[in-house]
C-alpha cells in the first residue's frame, strides 16, 4: 500500500536572519490509507504550520512531501490546487459555511468546482449529509443549526468529493461537549468506513478517538504512538 502522506526532512522557517522562526525543524512522517491520526502539541509547537504543509496551503523551506504518491514540490500552482481539491477534505475550527445558503447547497459547492451536473451534485451531497446524520436538515440554513450540526455540514462538504484524506485543524475548538461528541462520532464512523483522518488538536478528548497520536514540540515530532501502547 502507498502512503497517503509521505514526508521527510520537512522544514519551515518564517523570516530570516536574527528574527527567523524555525517552525518546523525536520519532520519525517508517513500516514497510510485508513489511519486515524491525531497531531498534538502545545500552542506554538508548529501544528498549524505542519497542517499548512500537509494541506499544500504553503510551501516548506526544505524537505520532501508526497501526497498520495504525487511529489508536491514538483508541481506548479495550478497542479497543486487541483491536487489539493482532489485529495484533501479540509475541516477548520470555524466552520466556514456560506451563510444564507442551505446545508445541502453548502455541501454541493465543491462539486460545482469539480464540474458535476446538478442532479449528480444533489445526489452526492445528500449522501454526504446522510453520512454525517443530517439528512433531515438538508434545507436548513447554517444559522438554523447548532455548532455541532454546522461542523457536521462542514465535514460532509469535506468528504463529498471523495478525498484521500480528511485534514482537520482544531475541529472541535469552537464546540461545547455535546457537539464535540457529535463531531468525533462522525469522524469515528468515517474512519470505520475506511477514510483516512488526520486531526490537529490540543484536546486529549479528541486525541483519545484516534488510533495513533503524534506529539509535536518545538517543530519536531517527539513521540508517535499507537493507541493502547503506553
Ligand atoms: P501551533 O499551531 O502549534 O500553535 P504554529 O504552527 O502556528 O503553532 O506556529 C509555530 C511557530 O511559528 C510559532 O513560533 C509561531 O509564532 C511561528 N509562526 C507561525 N506562522 C508564522 C508566520 N506566518 N510568520 C512568522 N512566524 C510564524
Ligand atoms: Mg495552530
Short mmCIF file of C-alpha atoms and ligand atoms in Angstrom, two decimals:
data_model
loop_
_atom_site.label_atom_id
_atom_site.label_comp_id
_atom_site.label_asym_id
_atom_site.label_seq_id
_atom_site.Cartn_x
_atom_site.Cartn_y
_atom_site.Cartn_z
CA UNK A 1 0.00 0.00 0.00
CA UNK A 2 1.16 3.53 -0.81
CA UNK A 3 1.15 6.14 1.98
CA UNK A 4 -1.34 8.99 1.73
CA UNK A 5 1.25 11.22 3.38
CA UNK A 6 4.99 10.66 2.95
CA UNK A 7 7.05 13.48 4.43
CA UNK A 8 10.79 13.56 5.01
CA UNK A 9 13.08 16.21 6.39
CA UNK A 10 10.35 18.81 6.32
CA UNK A 11 11.45 22.25 7.49
CA UNK A 12 9.71 25.60 7.61
CA UNK A 13 11.40 28.82 8.55
CA UNK A 14 9.48 32.08 8.72
CA UNK A 15 11.55 35.21 8.13
CA UNK A 16 15.34 35.25 8.02
CA UNK A 17 18.42 36.31 9.92
CA UNK A 18 18.11 37.19 13.59
CA UNK A 19 14.32 37.17 13.51
CA UNK A 20 13.93 33.80 11.75
CA UNK A 21 11.42 31.44 13.36
CA UNK A 22 12.14 27.75 12.78
CA UNK A 23 8.56 26.49 12.99
CA UNK A 24 9.38 23.00 11.65
CA UNK A 25 12.87 21.66 12.15
CA UNK A 26 12.93 18.35 10.31
CA UNK A 27 9.72 16.32 10.32
CA UNK A 28 9.52 12.74 8.98
CA UNK A 29 6.05 11.26 8.79
CA UNK A 30 4.21 8.54 6.89
CA UNK A 31 0.45 8.09 7.11
CA UNK A 32 -1.13 5.04 5.50
CA UNK A 33 -4.63 4.85 3.99
CA UNK A 34 -7.27 4.24 6.64
CA UNK A 35 -5.27 5.61 9.55
CA UNK A 36 -6.83 7.90 12.17
CA UNK A 37 -4.08 10.18 13.40
CA UNK A 38 -4.10 12.96 15.97
CA UNK A 39 -1.31 15.52 15.90
CA UNK A 40 -0.92 17.15 19.29
CA UNK A 41 1.31 19.78 20.82
CA UNK A 42 1.35 22.97 22.84
CA UNK A 43 0.47 26.31 21.31
CA UNK A 44 3.34 27.47 19.10
CA UNK A 45 4.80 23.97 18.66
CA UNK A 46 4.25 24.01 14.88
CA UNK A 47 0.95 22.15 14.45
CA UNK A 48 -0.73 24.64 12.14
CA UNK A 49 2.48 25.07 10.17
CA UNK A 50 2.57 21.30 9.67
CA UNK A 51 -1.09 21.28 8.65
CA UNK A 52 -0.41 24.05 6.13
CA UNK A 53 2.36 21.94 4.61
CA UNK A 54 0.32 18.70 4.61
CA UNK A 55 -2.60 20.58 3.07
CA UNK A 56 -0.39 22.15 0.38
CA UNK A 57 -1.51 25.58 1.59
CA UNK A 58 2.07 26.77 2.00
CA UNK A 59 5.46 25.59 0.77
CA UNK A 60 8.15 24.15 3.04
CA UNK A 61 11.62 25.68 3.28
CA UNK A 62 13.16 22.23 2.80
CA UNK A 63 12.19 18.58 2.66
CA UNK A 64 10.07 16.26 0.57
CA UNK A 65 6.36 15.64 0.55
CA UNK A 66 4.44 13.09 -1.48
CA UNK A 67 0.66 13.37 -1.22
CA UNK A 68 -0.98 10.11 -2.30
CA UNK A 69 2.09 9.46 -4.45
CA UNK A 70 2.35 12.92 -6.01
CA UNK A 71 5.60 14.85 -5.38
CA UNK A 72 4.22 18.16 -4.16
CA UNK A 73 7.39 20.21 -4.64
CA UNK A 74 7.47 19.43 -8.36
CA UNK A 75 4.00 20.76 -9.09
CA UNK A 76 3.12 24.23 -10.28
CA UNK A 77 0.45 26.37 -8.63
CA UNK A 78 -2.36 25.08 -10.85
CA UNK A 79 -1.43 21.41 -10.45
CA UNK A 80 -1.13 21.95 -6.72
CA UNK A 81 -4.58 23.44 -6.41
CA UNK A 82 -6.03 20.53 -8.42
CA UNK A 83 -4.22 18.04 -6.20
CA UNK A 84 -5.47 19.82 -3.09
CA UNK A 85 -9.06 19.78 -4.32
CA UNK A 86 -8.95 16.11 -5.30
CA UNK A 87 -7.03 14.67 -2.38
CA UNK A 88 -7.86 16.68 0.72
CA UNK A 89 -11.04 17.48 2.58
CA UNK A 90 -10.35 20.38 4.93
CA UNK A 91 -12.17 20.97 8.20
CA UNK A 92 -11.36 24.08 10.20
CA UNK A 93 -12.19 25.34 13.67
CA UNK A 94 -14.50 27.99 12.23
CA UNK A 95 -16.88 26.00 10.06
CA UNK A 96 -16.58 28.39 7.09
CA UNK A 97 -20.06 27.66 5.78
CA UNK A 98 -21.66 30.06 3.33
CA UNK A 99 -24.38 31.90 5.28
CA UNK A 100 -27.92 32.25 3.90
CA UNK A 101 -27.32 29.09 1.86
CA UNK A 102 -28.81 25.72 2.78
CA UNK A 103 -26.77 22.88 4.25
CA UNK A 104 -27.32 20.98 1.01
CA UNK A 105 -26.04 23.83 -1.16
CA UNK A 106 -23.01 24.23 1.10
CA UNK A 107 -22.16 20.57 0.62
CA UNK A 108 -22.73 20.81 -3.14
CA UNK A 109 -20.28 23.67 -3.53
CA UNK A 110 -17.07 21.63 -4.07
CA UNK A 111 -18.94 19.58 -6.69
CA UNK A 112 -19.71 22.72 -8.67
CA UNK A 113 -15.97 23.42 -8.80
CA UNK A 114 -15.47 19.79 -9.82
CA UNK A 115 -17.86 20.37 -12.73
CA UNK A 116 -20.62 17.93 -11.76
CA UNK A 117 -24.12 18.40 -13.12
CA UNK A 118 -26.95 19.43 -10.86
CA UNK A 119 -28.67 16.07 -10.41
CA UNK A 120 -25.41 14.27 -9.67
CA UNK A 121 -24.38 17.02 -7.26
CA UNK A 122 -27.63 16.80 -5.37
CA UNK A 123 -27.43 13.02 -5.08
CA UNK A 124 -23.85 13.05 -3.79
CA UNK A 125 -24.44 15.95 -1.41
CA UNK A 126 -27.47 14.19 0.08
CA UNK A 127 -25.42 11.02 0.53
CA UNK A 128 -22.70 13.03 2.30
CA UNK A 129 -25.26 14.65 4.59
CA UNK A 130 -26.62 11.20 5.36
CA UNK A 131 -23.10 10.05 6.31
CA UNK A 132 -22.95 12.77 8.96
CA UNK A 133 -26.50 12.09 10.13
CA UNK A 134 -28.06 15.30 8.81
CA UNK A 135 -30.40 14.14 6.02
CA UNK A 136 -33.28 15.80 7.84
CA UNK A 137 -31.50 19.19 7.96
CA UNK A 138 -30.63 19.50 4.24
CA UNK A 139 -32.83 22.55 3.69
CA UNK A 140 -31.77 24.37 6.85
CA UNK A 141 -29.56 27.45 6.83
CA UNK A 142 -26.34 27.38 8.88
CA UNK A 143 -27.91 29.90 11.29
CA UNK A 144 -30.67 27.37 11.97
CA UNK A 145 -28.19 24.69 13.03
CA UNK A 146 -26.25 24.09 16.25
CA UNK A 147 -22.47 24.41 16.23
CA UNK A 148 -22.09 20.65 16.12
CA UNK A 149 -24.51 20.37 13.23
CA UNK A 150 -22.73 23.16 11.35
CA UNK A 151 -19.41 21.38 11.77
CA UNK A 152 -21.02 18.15 10.56
CA UNK A 153 -22.18 20.01 7.43
CA UNK A 154 -18.56 21.15 7.01
CA UNK A 155 -17.45 17.51 7.36
CA UNK A 156 -19.99 16.48 4.70
CA UNK A 157 -18.64 19.21 2.43
CA UNK A 158 -15.09 17.96 3.04
CA UNK A 159 -15.90 14.35 2.18
CA UNK A 160 -18.32 14.87 -0.73
CA UNK A 161 -15.55 14.88 -3.34
CA UNK A 162 -14.17 11.56 -2.06
CA UNK A 163 -10.75 12.90 -0.96
CA UNK A 164 -7.83 10.65 0.01
CA UNK A 165 -7.88 12.16 3.49
CA UNK A 166 -9.73 14.46 5.83
CA UNK A 167 -7.44 17.06 7.35
CA UNK A 168 -8.87 18.89 10.35
CA UNK A 169 -7.35 21.76 12.35
CA UNK A 170 -8.85 22.01 15.85
CA UNK A 171 -12.26 20.90 14.50
CA UNK A 172 -13.91 20.96 17.92
CA UNK A 173 -12.21 24.11 19.19
CA UNK A 174 -15.43 26.13 18.97
CA UNK A 175 -17.79 23.41 20.20
CA UNK A 176 -19.35 22.50 23.53
CA UNK A 177 -19.04 18.98 24.91
CA UNK A 178 -22.18 17.58 23.31
CA UNK A 179 -21.30 18.99 19.90
CA UNK A 180 -17.71 17.80 20.26
CA UNK A 181 -19.00 14.28 20.89
CA UNK A 182 -21.25 14.51 17.80
CA UNK A 183 -18.40 15.54 15.52
CA UNK A 184 -16.00 12.97 16.97
CA UNK A 185 -18.69 10.33 16.46
CA UNK A 186 -18.81 11.28 12.79
CA UNK A 187 -15.01 11.04 12.46
CA UNK A 188 -15.11 7.62 14.11
CA UNK A 189 -17.78 6.42 11.71
CA UNK A 190 -15.98 7.77 8.64
CA UNK A 191 -12.74 6.16 9.73
CA UNK A 192 -14.51 2.86 10.36
CA UNK A 193 -15.67 3.10 6.73
CA UNK A 194 -12.04 3.38 5.66
CA UNK A 195 -11.45 7.15 5.46
CA UNK A 196 -8.04 8.48 6.39
CA UNK A 197 -8.42 11.10 9.12
CA UNK A 198 -5.71 13.48 10.35
CA UNK A 199 -6.78 15.76 13.19
CA UNK A 200 -4.73 18.51 14.71
CA UNK A 201 -5.80 19.18 18.26
CA UNK A 202 -4.64 20.10 21.71
CA UNK A 203 -7.58 18.32 23.35
CA UNK A 204 -6.98 14.90 24.93
CA UNK A 205 -10.63 14.02 24.36
CA UNK A 206 -10.18 14.39 20.60
CA UNK A 207 -6.89 12.50 20.54
CA UNK A 208 -8.49 9.65 22.50
CA UNK A 209 -10.55 8.81 19.41
CA UNK A 210 -7.52 8.49 17.15
CA UNK A 211 -5.59 5.25 16.70
CA UNK A 212 -2.25 6.97 16.51
CA UNK A 213 -1.11 10.03 18.45
CA UNK A 214 1.81 12.14 17.26
CA UNK A 215 3.23 14.79 19.54
CA UNK A 216 5.00 17.82 18.16
CA UNK A 217 7.22 20.05 20.26
CA UNK A 218 9.30 22.97 19.06
CA UNK A 219 8.99 21.95 15.42
CA UNK A 220 9.86 18.27 15.69
CA UNK A 221 7.95 15.05 16.35
CA UNK A 222 8.80 13.94 19.88
CA UNK A 223 6.55 10.89 20.05
CA UNK A 224 4.46 8.78 17.70
CA UNK A 225 2.38 6.11 19.44
CA UNK A 226 -0.36 3.69 18.51
CA UNK A 227 -3.36 3.89 20.81
CA UNK A 228 -3.19 1.48 23.71
CA UNK A 229 0.61 1.45 23.65
CA UNK A 230 2.00 3.21 26.70
P1 LIG B 1 0.67 25.89 16.67
O1 LIG B 1 -0.34 25.71 15.59
O2 LIG B 1 1.19 24.61 17.23
O3 LIG B 1 0.20 26.80 17.75
P2 LIG B 1 2.16 27.35 14.66
O4 LIG B 1 2.49 26.40 13.59
O5 LIG B 1 1.04 28.29 14.42
O6 LIG B 1 1.98 26.58 16.03
O7 LIG B 1 3.45 28.24 14.98
C1 LIG B 1 4.76 27.68 15.16
C2 LIG B 1 5.77 28.84 15.31
O8 LIG B 1 5.86 29.54 14.08
C3 LIG B 1 5.36 29.84 16.36
O9 LIG B 1 6.54 30.32 16.99
C4 LIG B 1 4.72 30.94 15.55
O10 LIG B 1 4.84 32.18 16.19
C5 LIG B 1 5.51 30.91 14.26
N1 LIG B 1 4.72 31.31 13.08
C6 LIG B 1 3.59 30.70 12.61
N2 LIG B 1 3.16 31.32 11.49
C7 LIG B 1 4.03 32.32 11.25
C8 LIG B 1 4.13 33.32 10.23
N3 LIG B 1 3.25 33.38 9.23
N4 LIG B 1 5.16 34.20 10.31
C9 LIG B 1 6.05 34.12 11.30
N5 LIG B 1 6.02 33.21 12.28
C10 LIG B 1 5.02 32.32 12.27
MG1 LIG B 2 -2.36 26.31 15.50
#
